[in-house]
Amino acid sequence: MNEIKRMNEEHLDEMFQLAAYAFNAETTDERKERFQKIVQHSWNYGYFSDNILASQVISTPFTVNFHKVNYQMAGIGCVSSYPEYRGQGGVSAIMKQLLTDLAENKIELAYLAPFSYPFYRKYGFEQLFEQITYTIKAADWPNIKATPGQMKRVPFEVAQNTIQEIYQKTERNQRGALTRENWWLEYTFGLDQTNQFAIYINEQGEIEGYLIYQSSAARFTIKEWGYLTNQAFKSILRFVGSHNGSSQEFHFETGFDGQTLSYLLPAPLVKMEISPYMMGRIVDLESFLEKYPFATGANESYYLEIEDRYASWNNGLWKLSINNQGKGTLLKIDSLPQDVLNENTISGDIQTFTQAFMGYRSLAELRFYEKISANETLIKALDERLVKGVPVLADYF
């Protein structure tokens, strides 16, 4: 008999063994402790075949800051099956149940890190985030003069509040990024003993920047930095550069916001690589659009014809009304006269609308590449009401 169960810590050993086997990970006590922390804070789904855990998916509830609107988001991870059960529909059954549960709880979004982009497109997910990686020879790091204030190396417990505060204030972290809870910050950075932390304190004793890093003879890795002022930025650069005698190169991987930093370097021909990162999808379209931060303008209405094969509640024809204050309302309708449908409807699948509404691609670009269909005037008008700035994500789950 096959069945899907919601699992708790009573199933920890089974879950941990499956995850370790599927991802070829060591079964150390340290890894199990980390795994237990994520299980404690997540919805854990298991597909059981004759009472044997065959497949599993972990969904962690998060809040994301999307242009100052708080959305509920499910961070999906640990998608895994034993090899003898792969291809038997276990993961598909879990995903269907999970999406249904998320929609019933008005959770608007879901993100995941794909092992296969085509595989997750079946469930309505699409590429939504990118990352940029810099690898810079130590000799090419900018030489920054001494600045007022000081950089101070501190333990995680001291840096934690600073990281939280500065991260939340940074504009790039307000485009769909996580609003980090303390447990998640500890899980992400605090449990890794190789991470080191430094903060920047200005002349008035105010903390204005932080740096999370790892250091070895081969490479100095910037895990994350944040700064509120130019002075803090320069001080962090100088601190990193002071390691050019002990590390051969500097490495930085971060969410790509559409701009590069190479022009700030004395030798801008550094190794840079932009790569696809995580996927996402709108789970509950109605809740998502009724909270959406549309730009102010005229009172307008649009008809959206949406295909969503895995979430029937989103599928169909919708009337989107946006008032002059940028407040949207969504109403599902049965049909329209064909001439009205042809001239006044924007048609596409949930993946395409997710990319458009999240700011990853404009409606005009999506129309040009035939990902969406509508007349040009309609596309231009709605584009003007949507947020600007590509989504950025620094976290991984």
Short mmCIF file of C-alpha atoms in Angstrom, two decimals:
data_model
loop_
_atom_site.label_atom_id
_atom_site.label_comp_id
_atom_site.label_asym_id
_atom_site.label_seq_id
_atom_site.Cartn_x
_atom_site.Cartn_y
_atom_site.Cartn_z
CA MET A 1 0.00 0.00 0.00
CA ASN A 2 1.25 3.48 -0.90
CA GLU A 3 0.40 6.57 1.13
CA ILE A 4 1.59 10.11 1.88
CA LYS A 5 2.24 11.06 5.49
CA ARG A 6 3.17 14.28 7.26
CA MET A 7 6.26 13.40 9.28
CA ASN A 8 7.71 14.79 12.51
CA GLU A 9 10.81 14.16 14.58
CA GLU A 10 9.68 10.62 15.25
CA HIS A 11 10.67 9.91 11.65
CA LEU A 12 14.00 11.74 11.92
CA ASP A 13 16.22 8.68 11.54
CA GLU A 14 14.37 7.45 8.45
CA MET A 15 14.42 10.92 6.89
CA PHE A 16 18.08 11.48 7.63
CA GLN A 17 19.12 8.12 6.20
CA LEU A 18 17.16 8.74 2.99
CA ALA A 19 18.63 12.24 2.57
CA ALA A 20 22.16 11.00 3.23
CA TYR A 21 21.79 8.15 0.73
CA ALA A 22 20.21 10.28 -1.99
CA PHE A 23 22.79 13.06 -1.75
CA ASN A 24 25.85 10.89 -0.96
CA ALA A 25 26.36 12.71 2.34
CA GLU A 26 28.21 11.52 5.41
CA THR A 27 26.03 10.48 8.33
CA THR A 28 27.89 12.45 10.99
CA ASP A 29 26.37 13.70 14.24
CA GLU A 30 26.97 17.29 13.09
CA ARG A 31 25.03 16.73 9.86
CA LYS A 32 22.21 15.06 11.75
CA GLU A 33 22.00 17.99 14.16
CA ARG A 34 21.65 20.42 11.24
CA PHE A 35 19.08 18.17 9.60
CA GLN A 36 17.06 17.95 12.80
CA LYS A 37 16.89 21.74 13.05
CA ILE A 38 15.38 22.08 9.57
CA VAL A 39 12.94 19.22 10.24
CA GLN A 40 11.76 20.93 13.45
CA HIS A 41 10.80 24.07 11.52
CA SER A 42 9.27 22.45 8.41
CA TRP A 43 6.37 20.58 6.94
CA ASN A 44 7.81 17.14 6.18
CA TYR A 45 6.12 14.91 3.62
CA GLY A 46 6.89 11.24 3.12
CA TYR A 47 5.72 8.80 0.47
CA PHE A 48 5.54 5.37 2.05
CA SER A 49 5.44 2.09 0.15
CA ASP A 50 4.40 -0.81 2.39
CA ASN A 51 5.37 1.30 5.43
CA ILE A 52 8.84 2.02 4.02
CA LEU A 53 9.83 5.65 3.47
CA ALA A 54 10.49 5.73 -0.28
CA SER A 55 10.45 9.47 -1.12
CA GLN A 56 10.35 12.71 0.82
CA VAL A 57 10.01 16.48 0.42
CA ILE A 58 10.65 19.12 3.08
CA SER A 59 8.77 22.43 2.91
CA THR A 60 9.99 25.19 5.23
CA PRO A 61 7.67 28.17 5.87
CA PHE A 62 9.32 31.54 5.30
CA THR A 63 8.24 35.15 4.89
CA VAL A 64 9.70 37.09 1.98
CA ASN A 65 9.97 40.85 1.54
CA PHE A 66 8.73 41.75 -1.93
CA HIS A 67 8.98 45.50 -2.43
CA LYS A 68 7.83 46.00 1.19
CA VAL A 69 4.95 43.51 0.90
CA ASN A 70 5.22 40.41 3.07
CA TYR A 71 4.38 37.18 1.28
CA GLN A 72 4.30 33.71 2.77
CA MET A 73 6.66 31.39 0.93
CA ALA A 74 7.39 27.67 1.09
CA GLY A 75 11.07 26.83 0.70
CA ILE A 76 11.06 23.34 -0.82
CA GLY A 77 14.09 21.12 -0.37
CA CYS A 78 15.43 17.64 0.35
CA VAL A 79 13.47 16.20 -2.58
CA SER A 80 14.77 12.64 -2.50
CA SER A 81 13.93 9.01 -3.25
CA TYR A 82 15.70 5.72 -2.90
CA PRO A 83 16.81 4.53 -6.37
CA GLU A 84 14.54 1.49 -6.39
CA TYR A 85 11.50 3.78 -5.94
CA ARG A 86 12.40 6.45 -8.47
CA GLY A 87 10.02 6.91 -11.37
CA GLN A 88 7.10 5.43 -9.43
CA GLY A 89 5.31 8.73 -8.80
CA GLY A 90 6.22 9.27 -5.17
CA VAL A 91 7.60 12.79 -5.56
CA SER A 92 4.78 13.78 -7.93
CA ALA A 93 2.18 12.63 -5.42
CA ILE A 94 3.89 14.60 -2.64
CA MET A 95 4.18 17.75 -4.78
CA LYS A 96 0.50 17.63 -5.64
CA GLN A 97 -0.49 17.25 -1.99
CA LEU A 98 1.99 19.91 -0.88
CA LEU A 99 0.77 22.53 -3.36
CA THR A 100 -2.83 21.84 -2.32
CA ASP A 101 -1.95 22.28 1.36
CA LEU A 102 -0.04 25.49 0.64
CA ALA A 103 -2.95 27.00 -1.27
CA GLU A 104 -5.42 26.06 1.47
CA ASN A 105 -3.21 27.95 3.91
CA LYS A 106 -2.98 31.01 1.60
CA ILE A 107 0.77 30.63 1.13
CA GLU A 108 1.39 32.70 -1.97
CA LEU A 109 4.81 31.53 -3.21
CA ALA A 110 7.13 28.55 -3.34
CA TYR A 111 10.87 28.50 -4.12
CA LEU A 112 13.21 25.56 -4.67
CA ALA A 113 16.73 24.72 -5.82
CA PRO A 114 16.34 22.41 -8.83
CA PHE A 115 18.43 19.37 -9.66
CA SER A 116 16.64 19.53 -13.02
CA TYR A 117 14.84 22.58 -14.41
CA PRO A 118 12.64 20.52 -16.81
CA PHE A 119 11.60 18.23 -13.95
CA TYR A 120 10.22 21.07 -11.81
CA ARG A 121 8.59 22.87 -14.73
CA LYS A 122 6.08 20.01 -14.68
CA TYR A 123 4.91 21.39 -11.34
CA GLY A 124 4.63 25.00 -12.48
CA PHE A 125 8.04 26.22 -11.32
CA GLU A 126 10.27 28.44 -13.44
CA GLN A 127 13.66 30.10 -13.26
CA LEU A 128 13.35 33.18 -11.08
CA PHE A 129 16.74 33.95 -9.56
CA GLU A 130 20.32 34.13 -10.79
CA GLN A 131 23.69 34.24 -9.07
CA ILE A 132 26.92 35.97 -9.96
CA THR A 133 30.32 34.58 -8.96
CA TYR A 134 33.53 36.64 -8.84
CA THR A 135 36.99 35.07 -8.66
CA ILE A 136 39.72 37.71 -8.26
CA LYS A 137 43.47 37.29 -7.95
CA ALA A 138 44.77 38.73 -4.69
CA ALA A 139 46.98 41.17 -6.60
CA ASP A 140 43.93 42.58 -8.43
CA TRP A 141 41.94 43.44 -5.32
CA PRO A 142 41.47 47.22 -4.95
CA ASN A 143 43.93 48.98 -2.66
CA ILE A 144 41.78 51.00 -0.25
CA LYS A 145 43.26 53.67 1.98
CA ALA A 146 42.62 53.54 5.71
CA THR A 147 39.19 54.89 6.66
CA PRO A 148 37.76 56.25 9.93
CA GLY A 149 36.17 53.70 12.21
CA GLN A 150 37.27 50.11 12.61
CA MET A 151 36.64 46.55 11.50
CA LYS A 152 36.31 44.15 14.40
CA ARG A 153 36.31 40.35 14.28
CA VAL A 154 33.56 38.94 16.50
CA PRO A 155 31.83 35.60 17.20
CA PHE A 156 28.52 34.78 15.54
CA GLU A 157 26.56 35.53 18.73
CA VAL A 158 27.81 39.14 18.63
CA ALA A 159 27.39 39.57 14.87
CA GLN A 160 23.92 38.03 14.67
CA ASN A 161 21.82 41.10 15.46
CA THR A 162 23.95 43.31 13.22
CA ILE A 163 23.54 40.90 10.30
CA GLN A 164 19.78 40.83 10.81
CA GLU A 165 19.39 44.60 11.01
CA ILE A 166 21.59 45.55 8.06
CA TYR A 167 20.34 42.71 5.85
CA GLN A 168 16.73 43.84 6.29
CA LYS A 169 17.57 47.48 5.49
CA THR A 170 19.42 46.68 2.26
CA GLU A 171 17.29 47.41 -0.84
CA ARG A 172 18.42 44.36 -2.82
CA ASN A 173 17.03 42.14 -0.05
CA GLN A 174 13.54 43.56 -0.59
CA ARG A 175 12.96 41.96 -3.99
CA GLY A 176 11.67 38.57 -2.93
CA ALA A 177 14.42 37.72 -0.43
CA LEU A 178 13.81 36.00 2.90
CA THR A 179 12.89 37.88 6.03
CA ARG A 180 15.25 35.82 8.11
CA GLU A 181 14.21 34.46 11.47
CA ASN A 182 16.90 33.97 14.12
CA TRP A 183 16.77 30.18 13.88
CA TRP A 184 17.37 30.35 10.12
CA LEU A 185 20.31 32.74 10.47
CA GLU A 186 21.89 30.39 13.01
CA TYR A 187 21.19 27.39 10.76
CA THR A 188 22.66 29.13 7.70
CA PHE A 189 25.76 30.72 9.23
CA GLY A 190 26.09 29.98 12.94
CA LEU A 191 26.36 26.18 12.77
CA ASP A 192 29.22 26.23 10.26
CA GLN A 193 32.42 26.34 12.29
CA THR A 194 34.45 27.49 9.26
CA ASN A 195 32.55 30.79 9.06
CA GLN A 196 34.15 33.90 10.54
CA PHE A 197 32.49 37.24 11.22
CA ALA A 198 33.55 40.88 11.27
CA ILE A 199 31.62 44.12 11.77
CA TYR A 200 32.36 47.73 10.88
CA ILE A 201 31.96 50.36 13.62
CA ASN A 202 32.04 54.05 12.62
CA GLU A 203 33.66 56.88 14.58
CA GLN A 204 30.46 57.44 16.56
CA GLY A 205 30.42 53.81 17.68
CA GLU A 206 27.55 52.83 15.34
CA ILE A 207 27.67 49.51 13.50
CA GLU A 208 27.19 50.06 9.76
CA GLY A 209 28.46 46.90 8.07
CA TYR A 210 29.24 43.20 8.41
CA LEU A 211 31.23 40.52 6.67
CA ILE A 212 30.83 36.73 6.79
CA TYR A 213 33.82 34.91 5.37
CA GLN A 214 36.03 31.84 5.24
CA SER A 215 39.80 32.02 4.87
CA SER A 216 42.44 29.58 3.67
CA ALA A 217 45.81 29.79 1.91
CA ALA A 218 44.20 29.01 -1.43
CA ARG A 219 41.09 31.19 -1.23
CA PHE A 220 39.39 33.90 0.82
CA THR A 221 35.65 33.35 0.40
CA ILE A 222 33.15 36.12 1.04
CA LYS A 223 30.00 34.33 2.16
CA GLU A 224 28.00 37.53 2.57
CA TRP A 225 28.50 41.20 3.25
CA GLY A 226 26.20 44.08 4.04
CA TYR A 227 26.77 47.80 4.48
CA LEU A 228 24.71 50.92 5.01
CA THR A 229 27.27 53.57 4.05
CA ASN A 230 30.11 54.07 1.59
CA GLN A 231 32.52 54.24 4.53
CA ALA A 232 31.40 50.80 5.69
CA PHE A 233 31.76 49.41 2.15
CA LYS A 234 35.31 50.73 1.80
CA SER A 235 36.30 49.44 5.22
CA ILE A 236 35.04 45.96 4.36
CA LEU A 237 36.97 46.06 1.07
CA ARG A 238 40.11 47.08 2.91
CA PHE A 239 39.66 44.32 5.49
CA VAL A 240 39.24 41.69 2.76
CA GLY A 241 42.24 43.07 0.87
CA SER A 242 44.41 42.83 3.97
CA HIS A 243 44.35 39.06 3.45
CA ASN A 244 46.13 39.25 0.08
CA GLY A 245 49.32 37.99 1.68
CA SER A 246 47.66 34.90 3.15
CA SER A 247 45.23 33.92 0.35
CA GLN A 248 45.93 33.54 -3.35
CA GLU A 249 42.51 34.66 -4.56
CA PHE A 250 39.23 36.16 -3.43
CA HIS A 251 35.91 34.50 -4.18
CA PHE A 252 32.41 35.97 -3.86
CA GLU A 253 29.10 34.39 -4.86
CA THR A 254 25.92 36.39 -4.43
CA GLY A 255 22.44 36.93 -5.83
CA PHE A 256 22.56 38.77 -9.16
CA ASP A 257 20.62 42.02 -9.16
CA GLY A 258 21.36 42.94 -12.78
CA GLN A 259 24.58 44.82 -12.06
CA THR A 260 28.21 43.78 -11.70
CA LEU A 261 30.92 45.23 -9.45
CA SER A 262 33.84 44.67 -11.82
CA TYR A 263 34.02 48.36 -12.77
CA LEU A 264 35.12 49.13 -9.21
CA LEU A 265 38.25 47.00 -9.57
CA PRO A 266 41.62 48.26 -10.82
CA ALA A 267 41.73 45.31 -13.25
CA PRO A 268 38.08 44.79 -14.30
CA LEU A 269 38.88 41.76 -16.48
CA VAL A 270 38.17 39.42 -13.59
CA LYS A 271 36.49 36.06 -13.85
CA MET A 272 32.74 36.56 -13.54
CA GLU A 273 30.05 33.99 -14.08
CA ILE A 274 26.29 34.51 -14.05
CA SER A 275 24.36 31.29 -13.58
CA PRO A 276 20.74 30.21 -13.06
CA TYR A 277 19.90 29.79 -9.41
CA MET A 278 16.57 28.95 -7.81
CA MET A 279 13.13 28.46 -9.30
CA GLY A 280 9.81 29.73 -8.01
CA ARG A 281 6.11 29.76 -8.65
CA ILE A 282 2.97 31.56 -7.56
CA VAL A 283 0.99 29.07 -5.50
CA ASP A 284 -2.13 31.07 -4.65
CA LEU A 285 -2.72 33.56 -7.47
CA GLU A 286 -5.68 35.32 -5.88
CA SER A 287 -3.93 36.04 -2.58
CA PHE A 288 -0.72 36.99 -4.39
CA LEU A 289 -2.29 39.60 -6.67
CA GLU A 290 -4.57 41.09 -4.04
CA LYS A 291 -1.48 41.93 -1.95
CA TYR A 292 0.68 42.88 -4.95
CA PRO A 293 2.34 46.36 -4.89
CA PHE A 294 1.03 47.65 -8.22
CA ALA A 295 2.15 51.13 -9.24
CA THR A 296 -0.38 53.91 -8.83
CA GLY A 297 -2.21 55.07 -11.95
CA ALA A 298 -5.65 54.99 -13.52
CA ASN A 299 -8.40 52.57 -12.54
CA GLU A 300 -7.86 49.67 -14.96
CA SER A 301 -9.00 46.12 -15.61
CA TYR A 302 -7.28 43.24 -17.37
CA TYR A 303 -8.33 39.72 -18.24
CA LEU A 304 -5.80 37.01 -17.52
CA GLU A 305 -6.12 33.57 -19.07
CA ILE A 306 -3.88 31.31 -17.01
CA GLU A 307 -2.83 27.73 -17.56
CA ASP A 308 -1.79 25.92 -14.40
CA ARG A 309 -1.91 22.15 -14.83
CA TYR A 310 -0.79 21.33 -11.31
CA ALA A 311 -2.83 23.89 -9.37
CA SER A 312 -6.39 23.85 -10.67
CA TRP A 313 -7.42 26.74 -8.40
CA ASN A 314 -5.25 29.10 -10.49
CA ASN A 315 -6.31 27.68 -13.84
CA GLY A 316 -8.81 29.59 -15.97
CA LEU A 317 -9.97 33.11 -16.76
CA TRP A 318 -9.57 35.97 -14.26
CA LYS A 319 -10.50 39.63 -14.17
CA LEU A 320 -7.76 41.71 -12.55
CA SER A 321 -8.85 45.18 -11.43
CA ILE A 322 -6.28 47.74 -10.26
CA ASN A 323 -7.40 50.99 -8.67
CA ASN A 324 -5.60 54.34 -8.77
CA GLN A 325 -3.83 53.59 -5.47
CA GLY A 326 -2.29 50.36 -6.79
CA LYS A 327 -4.67 47.99 -5.01
CA GLY A 328 -5.55 44.89 -7.01
CA THR A 329 -8.59 42.62 -6.83
CA LEU A 330 -9.01 39.35 -8.66
CA LEU A 331 -12.26 37.72 -9.74
CA LYS A 332 -12.58 34.37 -11.48
CA ILE A 333 -15.05 34.41 -14.38
CA ASP A 334 -16.55 31.66 -16.48
CA SER A 335 -16.23 33.10 -19.98
CA LEU A 336 -16.07 36.14 -22.24
CA PRO A 337 -17.38 36.76 -25.76
CA GLN A 338 -14.71 35.61 -28.21
CA ASP A 339 -14.09 39.08 -29.66
CA VAL A 340 -13.61 40.51 -26.16
CA LEU A 341 -11.40 37.57 -25.21
CA ASN A 342 -9.13 38.07 -28.23
CA GLU A 343 -8.64 41.81 -27.77
CA ASN A 344 -8.56 42.20 -24.00
CA THR A 345 -6.90 39.07 -22.63
CA ILE A 346 -3.33 38.28 -21.65
CA SER A 347 -2.75 34.54 -21.97
CA GLY A 348 0.07 32.38 -20.64
CA ASP A 349 1.02 29.70 -18.16
CA ILE A 350 1.66 30.16 -14.45
CA GLN A 351 5.44 30.07 -14.98
CA THR A 352 5.33 33.04 -17.34
CA PHE A 353 3.07 35.09 -15.10
CA THR A 354 5.32 34.29 -12.14
CA GLN A 355 8.35 35.66 -13.99
CA ALA A 356 6.44 38.79 -15.02
CA PHE A 357 4.84 39.64 -11.68
CA MET A 358 8.07 38.95 -9.76
CA GLY A 359 10.00 41.32 -12.05
CA TYR A 360 12.32 38.69 -13.52
CA ARG A 361 11.20 39.51 -17.07
CA SER A 362 8.95 42.20 -18.52
CA LEU A 363 5.69 41.29 -20.19
CA ALA A 364 6.97 42.94 -23.37
CA GLU A 365 10.01 40.64 -23.46
CA LEU A 366 7.90 37.57 -22.71
CA ARG A 367 5.51 38.53 -25.50
CA PHE A 368 8.39 39.01 -27.97
CA TYR A 369 9.62 35.47 -27.28
CA GLU A 370 6.05 34.13 -27.54
CA LYS A 371 5.88 33.06 -23.91
CA ILE A 372 2.73 35.11 -23.50
CA SER A 373 0.08 36.37 -25.92
CA ALA A 374 -1.76 39.70 -25.92
CA ASN A 375 -1.91 42.85 -27.99
CA GLU A 376 1.00 45.23 -27.56
CA THR A 377 -1.06 48.08 -26.07
CA LEU A 378 -2.40 45.83 -23.32
CA ILE A 379 1.04 44.48 -22.51
CA LYS A 380 2.57 47.95 -22.31
CA ALA A 381 -0.18 49.23 -20.01
CA LEU A 382 0.12 46.35 -17.51
CA ASP A 383 3.92 46.44 -17.62
CA GLU A 384 3.81 49.99 -16.32
CA ARG A 385 1.94 48.84 -13.20
CA LEU A 386 4.35 46.01 -12.30
CA VAL A 387 7.36 46.23 -9.99
CA LYS A 388 10.78 47.09 -11.41
CA GLY A 389 14.02 45.36 -10.45
CA VAL A 390 14.90 41.67 -10.84
CA PRO A 391 14.27 39.46 -7.80
CA VAL A 392 17.31 38.69 -5.65
CA LEU A 393 17.84 35.74 -3.30
CA ALA A 394 20.86 35.20 -1.07
CA ASP A 395 19.71 32.06 0.75
CA TYR A 396 19.64 28.39 -0.18
CA PHE A 397 17.42 25.58 1.08
#
